[in-house]
Coordinates of C-alpha atoms and ligand atoms in Angstrom, one line a residue:
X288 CA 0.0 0.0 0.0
X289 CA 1.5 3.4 -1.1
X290 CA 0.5 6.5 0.6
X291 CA -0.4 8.8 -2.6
X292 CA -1.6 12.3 -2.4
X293 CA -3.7 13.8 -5.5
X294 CA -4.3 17.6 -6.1
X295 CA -7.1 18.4 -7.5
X296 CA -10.7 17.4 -7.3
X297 CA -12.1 17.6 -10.1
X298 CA -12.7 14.9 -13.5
X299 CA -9.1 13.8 -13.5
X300 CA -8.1 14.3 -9.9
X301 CA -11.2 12.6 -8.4
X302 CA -11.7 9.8 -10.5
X303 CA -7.6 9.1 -9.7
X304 CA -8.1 9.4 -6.1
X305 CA -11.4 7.2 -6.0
X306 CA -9.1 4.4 -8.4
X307 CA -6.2 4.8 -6.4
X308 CA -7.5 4.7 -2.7
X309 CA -9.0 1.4 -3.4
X310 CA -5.6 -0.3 -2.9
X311 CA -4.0 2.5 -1.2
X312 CA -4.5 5.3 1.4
X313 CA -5.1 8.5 -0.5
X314 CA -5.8 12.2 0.4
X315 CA -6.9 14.3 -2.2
X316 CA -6.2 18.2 -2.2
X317 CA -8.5 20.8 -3.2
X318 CA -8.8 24.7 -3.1
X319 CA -12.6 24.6 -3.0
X320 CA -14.1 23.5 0.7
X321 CA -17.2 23.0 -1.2
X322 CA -15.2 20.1 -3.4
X323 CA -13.8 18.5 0.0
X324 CA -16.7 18.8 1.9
X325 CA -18.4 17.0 -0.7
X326 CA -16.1 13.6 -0.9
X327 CA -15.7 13.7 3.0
X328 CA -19.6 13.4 3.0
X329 CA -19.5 10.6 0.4
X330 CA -21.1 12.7 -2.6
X331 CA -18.7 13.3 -6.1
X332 CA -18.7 16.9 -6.8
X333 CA -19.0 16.0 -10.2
X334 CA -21.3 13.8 -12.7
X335 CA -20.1 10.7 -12.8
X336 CA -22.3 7.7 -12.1
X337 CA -19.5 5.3 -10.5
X338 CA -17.6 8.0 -8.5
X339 CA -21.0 8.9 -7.0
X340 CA -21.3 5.1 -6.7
X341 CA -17.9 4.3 -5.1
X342 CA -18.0 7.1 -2.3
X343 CA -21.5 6.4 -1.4
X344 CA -20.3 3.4 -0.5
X345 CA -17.7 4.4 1.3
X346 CA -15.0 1.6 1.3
X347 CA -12.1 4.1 -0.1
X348 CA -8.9 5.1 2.3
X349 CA -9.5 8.4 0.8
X350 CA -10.3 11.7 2.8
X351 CA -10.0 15.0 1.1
X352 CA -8.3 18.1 3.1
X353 CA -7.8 22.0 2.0
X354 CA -4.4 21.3 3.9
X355 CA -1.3 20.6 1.0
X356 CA 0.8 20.0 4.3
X357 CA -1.3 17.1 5.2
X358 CA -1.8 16.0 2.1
X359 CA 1.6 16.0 1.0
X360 CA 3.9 15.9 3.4
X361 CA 4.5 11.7 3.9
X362 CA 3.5 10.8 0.7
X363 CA 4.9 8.2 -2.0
X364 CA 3.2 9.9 -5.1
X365 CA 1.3 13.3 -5.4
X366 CA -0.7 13.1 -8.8
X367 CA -2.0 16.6 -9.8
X368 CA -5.1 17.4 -11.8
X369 CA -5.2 20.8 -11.5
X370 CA -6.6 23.2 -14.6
X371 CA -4.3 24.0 -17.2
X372 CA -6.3 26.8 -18.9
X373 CA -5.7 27.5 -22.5
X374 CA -4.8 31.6 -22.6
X375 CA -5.1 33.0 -25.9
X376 CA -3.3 36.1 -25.1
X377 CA 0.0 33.8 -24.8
X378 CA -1.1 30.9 -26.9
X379 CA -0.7 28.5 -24.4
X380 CA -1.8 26.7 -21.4
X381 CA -1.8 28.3 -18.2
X382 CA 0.0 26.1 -15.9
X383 CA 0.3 28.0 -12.3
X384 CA -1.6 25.7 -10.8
X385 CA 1.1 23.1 -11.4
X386 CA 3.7 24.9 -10.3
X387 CA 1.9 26.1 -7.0
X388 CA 1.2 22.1 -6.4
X389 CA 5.1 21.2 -7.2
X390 CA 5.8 24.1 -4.8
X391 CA 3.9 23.2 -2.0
X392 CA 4.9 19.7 -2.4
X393 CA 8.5 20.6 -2.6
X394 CA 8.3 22.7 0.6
X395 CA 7.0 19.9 3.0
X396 CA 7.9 16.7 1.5
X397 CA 11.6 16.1 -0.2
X398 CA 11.5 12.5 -1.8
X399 CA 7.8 12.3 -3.6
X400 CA 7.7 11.7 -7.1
X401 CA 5.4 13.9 -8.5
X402 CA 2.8 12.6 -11.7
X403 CA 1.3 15.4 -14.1
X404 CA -2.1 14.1 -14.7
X405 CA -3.0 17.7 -16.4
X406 CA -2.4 18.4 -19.6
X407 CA 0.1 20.4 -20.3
X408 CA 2.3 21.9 -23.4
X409 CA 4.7 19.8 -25.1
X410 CA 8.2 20.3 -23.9
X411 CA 6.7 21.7 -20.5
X412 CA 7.9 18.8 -17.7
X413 CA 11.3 18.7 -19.1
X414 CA 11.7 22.1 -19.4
X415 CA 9.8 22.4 -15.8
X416 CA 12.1 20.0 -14.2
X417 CA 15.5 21.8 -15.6
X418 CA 14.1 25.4 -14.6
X419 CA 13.3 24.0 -10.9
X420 CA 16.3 21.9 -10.5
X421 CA 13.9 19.4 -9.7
X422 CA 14.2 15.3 -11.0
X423 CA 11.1 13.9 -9.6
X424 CA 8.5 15.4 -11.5
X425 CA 6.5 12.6 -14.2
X426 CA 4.0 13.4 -16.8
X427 CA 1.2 10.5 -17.5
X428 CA -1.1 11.6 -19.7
X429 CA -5.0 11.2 -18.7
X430 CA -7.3 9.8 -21.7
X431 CA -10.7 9.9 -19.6
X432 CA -13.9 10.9 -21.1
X433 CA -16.1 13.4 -18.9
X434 CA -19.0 11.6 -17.3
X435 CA -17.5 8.6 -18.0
X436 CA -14.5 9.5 -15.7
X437 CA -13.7 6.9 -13.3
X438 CA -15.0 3.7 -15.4
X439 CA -12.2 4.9 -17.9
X440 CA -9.9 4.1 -15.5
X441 CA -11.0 1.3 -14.3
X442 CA -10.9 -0.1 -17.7
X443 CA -8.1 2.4 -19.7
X444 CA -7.1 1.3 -23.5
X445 CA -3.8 2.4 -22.2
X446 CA -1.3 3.7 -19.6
X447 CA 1.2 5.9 -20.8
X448 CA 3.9 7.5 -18.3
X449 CA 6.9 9.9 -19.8
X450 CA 9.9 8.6 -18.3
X451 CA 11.7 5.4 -19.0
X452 CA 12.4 3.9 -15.9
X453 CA 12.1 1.5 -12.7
X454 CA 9.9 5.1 -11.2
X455 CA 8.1 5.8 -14.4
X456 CA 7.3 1.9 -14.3
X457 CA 6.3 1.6 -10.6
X458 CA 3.7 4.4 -11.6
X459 CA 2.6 2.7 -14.2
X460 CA 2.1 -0.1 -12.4
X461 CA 0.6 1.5 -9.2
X462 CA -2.5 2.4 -11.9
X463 CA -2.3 -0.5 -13.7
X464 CA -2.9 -2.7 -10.4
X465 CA -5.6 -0.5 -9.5
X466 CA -7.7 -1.0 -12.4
X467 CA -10.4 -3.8 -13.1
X468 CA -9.4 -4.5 -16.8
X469 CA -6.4 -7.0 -16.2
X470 CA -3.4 -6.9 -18.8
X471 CA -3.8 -3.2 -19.5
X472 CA -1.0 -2.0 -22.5
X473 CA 1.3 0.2 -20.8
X474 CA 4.0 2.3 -22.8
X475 CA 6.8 4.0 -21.6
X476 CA 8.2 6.8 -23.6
X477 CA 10.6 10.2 -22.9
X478 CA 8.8 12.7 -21.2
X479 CA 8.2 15.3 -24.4
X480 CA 6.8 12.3 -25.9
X481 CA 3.6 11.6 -23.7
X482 CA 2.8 15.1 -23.3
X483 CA 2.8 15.0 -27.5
X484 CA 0.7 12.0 -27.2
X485 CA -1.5 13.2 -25.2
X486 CA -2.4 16.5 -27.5
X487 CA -2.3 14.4 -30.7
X488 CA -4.8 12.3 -29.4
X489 CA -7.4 14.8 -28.5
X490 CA -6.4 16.9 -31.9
X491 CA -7.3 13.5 -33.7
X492 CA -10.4 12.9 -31.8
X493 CA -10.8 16.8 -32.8
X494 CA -10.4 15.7 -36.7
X495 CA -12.8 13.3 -36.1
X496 CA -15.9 15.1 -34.4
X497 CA -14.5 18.2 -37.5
X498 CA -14.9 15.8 -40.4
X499 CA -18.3 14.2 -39.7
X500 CA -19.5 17.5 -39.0
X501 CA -18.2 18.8 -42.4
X502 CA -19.8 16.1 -44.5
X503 CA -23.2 17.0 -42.2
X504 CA -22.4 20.9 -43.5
X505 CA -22.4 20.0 -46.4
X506 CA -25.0 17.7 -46.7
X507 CA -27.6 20.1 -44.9
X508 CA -26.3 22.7 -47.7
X509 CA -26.8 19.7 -50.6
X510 CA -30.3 18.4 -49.6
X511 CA -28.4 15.3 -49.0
X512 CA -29.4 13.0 -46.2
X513 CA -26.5 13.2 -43.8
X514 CA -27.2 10.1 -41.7
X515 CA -27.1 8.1 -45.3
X516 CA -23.7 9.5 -45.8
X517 CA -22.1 8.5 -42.9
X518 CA -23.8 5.0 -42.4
X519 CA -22.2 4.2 -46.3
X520 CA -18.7 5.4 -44.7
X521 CA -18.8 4.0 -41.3
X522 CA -19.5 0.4 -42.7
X523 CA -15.7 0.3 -43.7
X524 CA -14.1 -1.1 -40.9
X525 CA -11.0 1.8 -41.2
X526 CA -13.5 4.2 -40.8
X527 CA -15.5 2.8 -38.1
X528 CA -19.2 3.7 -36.5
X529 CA -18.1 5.3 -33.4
X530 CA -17.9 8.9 -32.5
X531 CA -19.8 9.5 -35.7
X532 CA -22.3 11.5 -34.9
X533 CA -22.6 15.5 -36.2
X534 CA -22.8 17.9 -33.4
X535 CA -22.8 22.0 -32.7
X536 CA -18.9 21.5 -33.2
X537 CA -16.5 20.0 -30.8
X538 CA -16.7 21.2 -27.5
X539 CA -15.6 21.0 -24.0
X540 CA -13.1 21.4 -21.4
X541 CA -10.2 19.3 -23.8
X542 CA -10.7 19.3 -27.5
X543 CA -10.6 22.8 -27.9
X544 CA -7.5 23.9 -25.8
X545 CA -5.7 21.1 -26.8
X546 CA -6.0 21.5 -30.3
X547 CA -5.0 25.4 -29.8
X548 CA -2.0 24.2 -27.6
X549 CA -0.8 21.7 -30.2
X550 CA -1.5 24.2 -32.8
X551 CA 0.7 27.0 -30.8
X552 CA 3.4 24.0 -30.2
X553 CA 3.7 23.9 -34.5
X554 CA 5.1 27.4 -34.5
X555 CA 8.2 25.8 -36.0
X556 CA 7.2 22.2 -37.6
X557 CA 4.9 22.6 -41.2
X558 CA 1.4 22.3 -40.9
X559 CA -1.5 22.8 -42.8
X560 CA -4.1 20.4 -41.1
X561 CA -3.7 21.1 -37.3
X562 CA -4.5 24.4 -38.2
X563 CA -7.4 23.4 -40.7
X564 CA -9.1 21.6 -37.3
X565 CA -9.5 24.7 -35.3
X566 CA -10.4 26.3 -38.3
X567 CA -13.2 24.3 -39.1
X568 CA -14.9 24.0 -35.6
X569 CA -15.2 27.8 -36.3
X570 CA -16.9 27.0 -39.7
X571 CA -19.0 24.4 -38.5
X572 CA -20.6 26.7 -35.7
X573 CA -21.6 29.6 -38.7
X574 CA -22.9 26.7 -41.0
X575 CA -25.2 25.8 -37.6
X576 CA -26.1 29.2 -36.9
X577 CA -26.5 29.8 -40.6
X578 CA -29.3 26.8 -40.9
X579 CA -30.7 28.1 -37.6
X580 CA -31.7 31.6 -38.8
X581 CA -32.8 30.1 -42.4
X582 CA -35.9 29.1 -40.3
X583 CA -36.3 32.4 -39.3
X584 CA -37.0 32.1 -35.7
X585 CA -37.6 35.2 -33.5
X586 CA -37.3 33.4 -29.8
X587 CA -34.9 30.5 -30.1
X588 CA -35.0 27.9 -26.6
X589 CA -31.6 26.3 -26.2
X590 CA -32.1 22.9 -25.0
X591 CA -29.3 22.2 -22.4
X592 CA -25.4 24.1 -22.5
X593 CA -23.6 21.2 -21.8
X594 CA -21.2 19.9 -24.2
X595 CA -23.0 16.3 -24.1
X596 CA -25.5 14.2 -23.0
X597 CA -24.6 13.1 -19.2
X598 CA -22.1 15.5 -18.7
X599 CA -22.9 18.3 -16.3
X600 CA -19.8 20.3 -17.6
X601 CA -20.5 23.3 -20.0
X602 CA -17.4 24.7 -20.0
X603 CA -16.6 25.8 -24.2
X604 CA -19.7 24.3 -25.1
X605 CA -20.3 24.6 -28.5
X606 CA -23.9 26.0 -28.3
X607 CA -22.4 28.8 -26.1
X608 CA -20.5 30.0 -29.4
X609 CA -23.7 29.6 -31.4
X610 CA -25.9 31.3 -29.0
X611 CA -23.4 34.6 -29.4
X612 CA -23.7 34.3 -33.1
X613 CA -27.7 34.0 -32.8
X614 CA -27.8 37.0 -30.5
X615 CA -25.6 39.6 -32.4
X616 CA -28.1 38.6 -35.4
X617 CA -31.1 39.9 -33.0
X618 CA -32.2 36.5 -32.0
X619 CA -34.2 36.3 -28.4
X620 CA -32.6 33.6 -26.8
X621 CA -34.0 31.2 -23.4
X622 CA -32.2 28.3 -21.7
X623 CA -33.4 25.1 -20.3
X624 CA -30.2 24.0 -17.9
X625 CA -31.3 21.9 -15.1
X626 CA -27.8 21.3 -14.5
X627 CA -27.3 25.2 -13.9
X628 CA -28.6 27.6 -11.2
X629 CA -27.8 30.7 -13.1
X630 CA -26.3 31.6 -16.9
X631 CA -22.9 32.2 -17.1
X632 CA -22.4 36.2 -17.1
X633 CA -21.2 36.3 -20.6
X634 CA -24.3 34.1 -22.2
X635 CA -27.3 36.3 -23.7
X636 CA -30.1 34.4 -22.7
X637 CA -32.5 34.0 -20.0
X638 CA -32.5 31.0 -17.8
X639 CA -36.1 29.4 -18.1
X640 CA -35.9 26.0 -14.8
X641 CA -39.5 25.2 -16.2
X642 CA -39.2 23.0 -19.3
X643 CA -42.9 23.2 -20.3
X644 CA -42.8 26.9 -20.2
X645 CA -38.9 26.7 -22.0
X646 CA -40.1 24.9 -24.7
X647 CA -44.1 26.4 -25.5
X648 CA -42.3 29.7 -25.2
X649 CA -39.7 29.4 -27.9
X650 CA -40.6 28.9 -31.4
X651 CA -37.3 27.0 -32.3
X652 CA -35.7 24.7 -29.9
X653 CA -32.0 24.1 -30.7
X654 CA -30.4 21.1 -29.0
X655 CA -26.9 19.7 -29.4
X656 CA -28.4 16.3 -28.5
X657 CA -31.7 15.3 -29.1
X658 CA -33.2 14.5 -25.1
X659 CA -36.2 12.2 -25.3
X660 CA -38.0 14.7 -23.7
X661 CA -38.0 17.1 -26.8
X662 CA -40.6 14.1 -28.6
X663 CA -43.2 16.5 -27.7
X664 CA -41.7 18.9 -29.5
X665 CA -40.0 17.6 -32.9
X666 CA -42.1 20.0 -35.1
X667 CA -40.0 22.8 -33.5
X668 CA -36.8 21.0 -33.3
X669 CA -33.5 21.9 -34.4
X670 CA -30.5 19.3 -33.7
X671 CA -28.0 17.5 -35.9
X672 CA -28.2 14.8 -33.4
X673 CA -28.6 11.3 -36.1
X674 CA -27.3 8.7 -34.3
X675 CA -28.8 9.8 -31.0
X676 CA -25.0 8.9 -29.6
X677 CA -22.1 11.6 -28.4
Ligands
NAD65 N1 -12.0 16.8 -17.9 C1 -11.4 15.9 -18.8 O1 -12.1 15.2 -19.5 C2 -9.9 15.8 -18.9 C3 -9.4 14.6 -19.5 C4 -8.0 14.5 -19.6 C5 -7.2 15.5 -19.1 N2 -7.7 16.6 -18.5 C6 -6.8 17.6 -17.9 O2 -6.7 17.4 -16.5 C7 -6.6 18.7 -15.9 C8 -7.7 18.8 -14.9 O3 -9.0 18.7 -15.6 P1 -10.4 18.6 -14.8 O4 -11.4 18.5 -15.9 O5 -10.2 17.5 -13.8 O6 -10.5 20.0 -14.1 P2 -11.5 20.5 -13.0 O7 -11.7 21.9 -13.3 O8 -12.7 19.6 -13.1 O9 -10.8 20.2 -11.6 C9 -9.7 20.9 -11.2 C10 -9.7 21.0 -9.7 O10 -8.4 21.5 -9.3 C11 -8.7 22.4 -8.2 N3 -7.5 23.2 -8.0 C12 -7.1 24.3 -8.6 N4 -5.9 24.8 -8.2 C13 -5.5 23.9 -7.2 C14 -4.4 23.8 -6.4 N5 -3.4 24.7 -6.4 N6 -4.3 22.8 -5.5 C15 -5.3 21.9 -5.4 N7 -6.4 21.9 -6.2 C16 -6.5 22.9 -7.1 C17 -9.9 23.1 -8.6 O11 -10.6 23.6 -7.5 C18 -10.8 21.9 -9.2 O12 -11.5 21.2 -8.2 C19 -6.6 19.7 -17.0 O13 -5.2 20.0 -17.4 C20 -7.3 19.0 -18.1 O14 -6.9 19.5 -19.4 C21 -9.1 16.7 -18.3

């Protein structure tokens, strides 16, 4: 049993502690009381059906503590999950929040090896690691999917830890023991390596959600039955049927600060297509708006902000973008969010907690993803939702 301390309670950091602690003792590290209170009472602060599960029942060695002495101080292995904001004034990920962790962790606790479980730039932990003088700092990239965040690691595709070595393997290992799926693949690589991972792997997912949605642009500007289209392609077995489905664009906390970080992390090395992804979330959101307003809609009821069905997370939702491009065209806008008390400050709408009222009131209802509720209402529906899938 290891004593591991993970900063950070949020997709990444809780769904690490809540795998980890059930082998080992674990105290997880947050700035928000309201996030620690939370797991020391047993709830998840966030949607995830088996972290709610596993803390309700309540046979974790995990505690959570605003204290980084406590947590840190005798501990094996501190993972962080802290944000890493994308800042487009510098082009790149804002990664204090690391640093604050490393430092607290270095002022209380000499021997720990540190694991990055944010995502950071490439080149950052290296270049970290030289500036601090520090040699126990480890980047593992985290492939989870939001609401889906602990079963993801409890059945990974993959581990992947930067650093060749018996450490980088006994971290490895220490999340490969921890997970139900036996005989996970694990890969070592350099450090500058996983971090690149990492961001290519969301960029591709980023081609992936682009390029459906392009042929569903252009389909909706063809006559062309979309959902035709992408059944004849997805029957190749290259090509695939899953994470098919057209959307508002790519959204979320990762796919679009990933690809911009990636993108920034080109400046030197020719690209044309990293570049063409960003681009065509952008384009995707106008052609959206654009079919929107072709049904010339005076009130328009947005059906949920978050970025996907069972995800209570609308942070860079795609609908958010849309909403601003519907509003500076004079569009009335109202909300239906039952997973939000208020709108965020920058969103032109009214917040309408009544769903009956939300949706008689508007005389469009736009929805990134089709909720069976909205059966009622198909003759006012707008969604590109075909597959009825994320
Ligand atoms: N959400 C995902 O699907 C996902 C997937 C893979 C990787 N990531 C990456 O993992 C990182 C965390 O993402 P997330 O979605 O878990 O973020 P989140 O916002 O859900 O959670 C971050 C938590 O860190 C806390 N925090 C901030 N500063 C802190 C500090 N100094 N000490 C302790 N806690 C602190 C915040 O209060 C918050 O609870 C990001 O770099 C993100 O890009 C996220």
């Amino acid at each position: 049993m290891k004593r591991i301390a993970v900063a950070g309670l949020g997709y990444v950091g809780l769904s690490n502690a809540i795998l980890l602690a059930r082998q080992n003792r674990v105290v997880a590290v947050d700035v928000s009381a309201e996030r620690v209170a939370a797991v020391n009472a047993g709830r998840a602060p966030i949607a995830d059906p088996d972290c709610e599960r596993q803390l309700a029942e309540g046979a974790l060695n995990l505690r959570a503590t605003l204290d980084p002495q406590e947590a840190y101080g005798d501990a094996d292995y501190v993972f962080i999950a802290t944000p890493t904001n994308y800042d487009p004034a510098t082009h790149a990920f804002d990664t204090s929040s690391i640093e604050a962790v490393v430092a607290s962790v270095r002022a209380v606790n000499s021997r720990a090896v540190m694991v990055i479980k944010s995502t950071v730039p490439v080149g950052y932990t290296a270049a970290l690691s030289k500036r601090l003088g520090c040699e126990r700092i480890l980047f593992s990239p985290e492939f989870l999917r939001e609401g889906r965040a602990l079963h993801d690691n409890l059945y990974p595709s993959r581990i992947v830890v930067g650093e060749f070595s018996a450490r980088g393997r006994s971290v490895a290992d220490l999340l490969a023991k921890a997970a139900v799926k036996r005989d996970v693949p694990i890969l070592l690589t350099d450090p500058t390596e996983a971090e690149a991972i990492k961001l290519f792997a969301n960029t591709y997912l980023a081609l992936r959600v682009a390029m459906f949605n392009e042929i569903d642009s252009f389909a909706m500007q063809e006559g062309l039955d979309a959902r035709e289209l992408i059944e004849g392609l997805a029957m190749d077995p290259r090509v695939g049927d899953d994470y098919n489905n057209p959307s508002f664009g790519y959204g979320g906390y990762c796919l679009p600060k990933d690809s911009k970080q990636l993108l920034a992390n080109f400046a030197d090395a020719p690209q044309a297509l990293i570049g063409a992804i960003v681009a065509s979330n952008d384009a995707r959101k106008s052609a959206v708006t654009a079919a929107i307003l072709n049904r010339k809609p005076r009130r328009v009821g947005v059906h949920r902000l978050v970025m996907k069905a069972g995800s209570d997370n609308f942070r860079e939702s795609a609908v958010q973008d849309i909403m601003q491009r519907l509003a500076a065209a004079g569009i009335e806008l109202i909300v239906h969010e039952p997973a939000a008390h208020a709108l965020p400050e920058s969103c032109p709408a009214r917040l309408e907690p009544d769903f009956d009222s939300f949706a008689q009131n508007a005389d469009l209802i736009i929805a990134n993803r089709a909720d069976p509720e909205l059966a009622p209402y198909a003759s006012k529906l707008f969604t590109r939702d075909l597959f009825g899938a994320n």
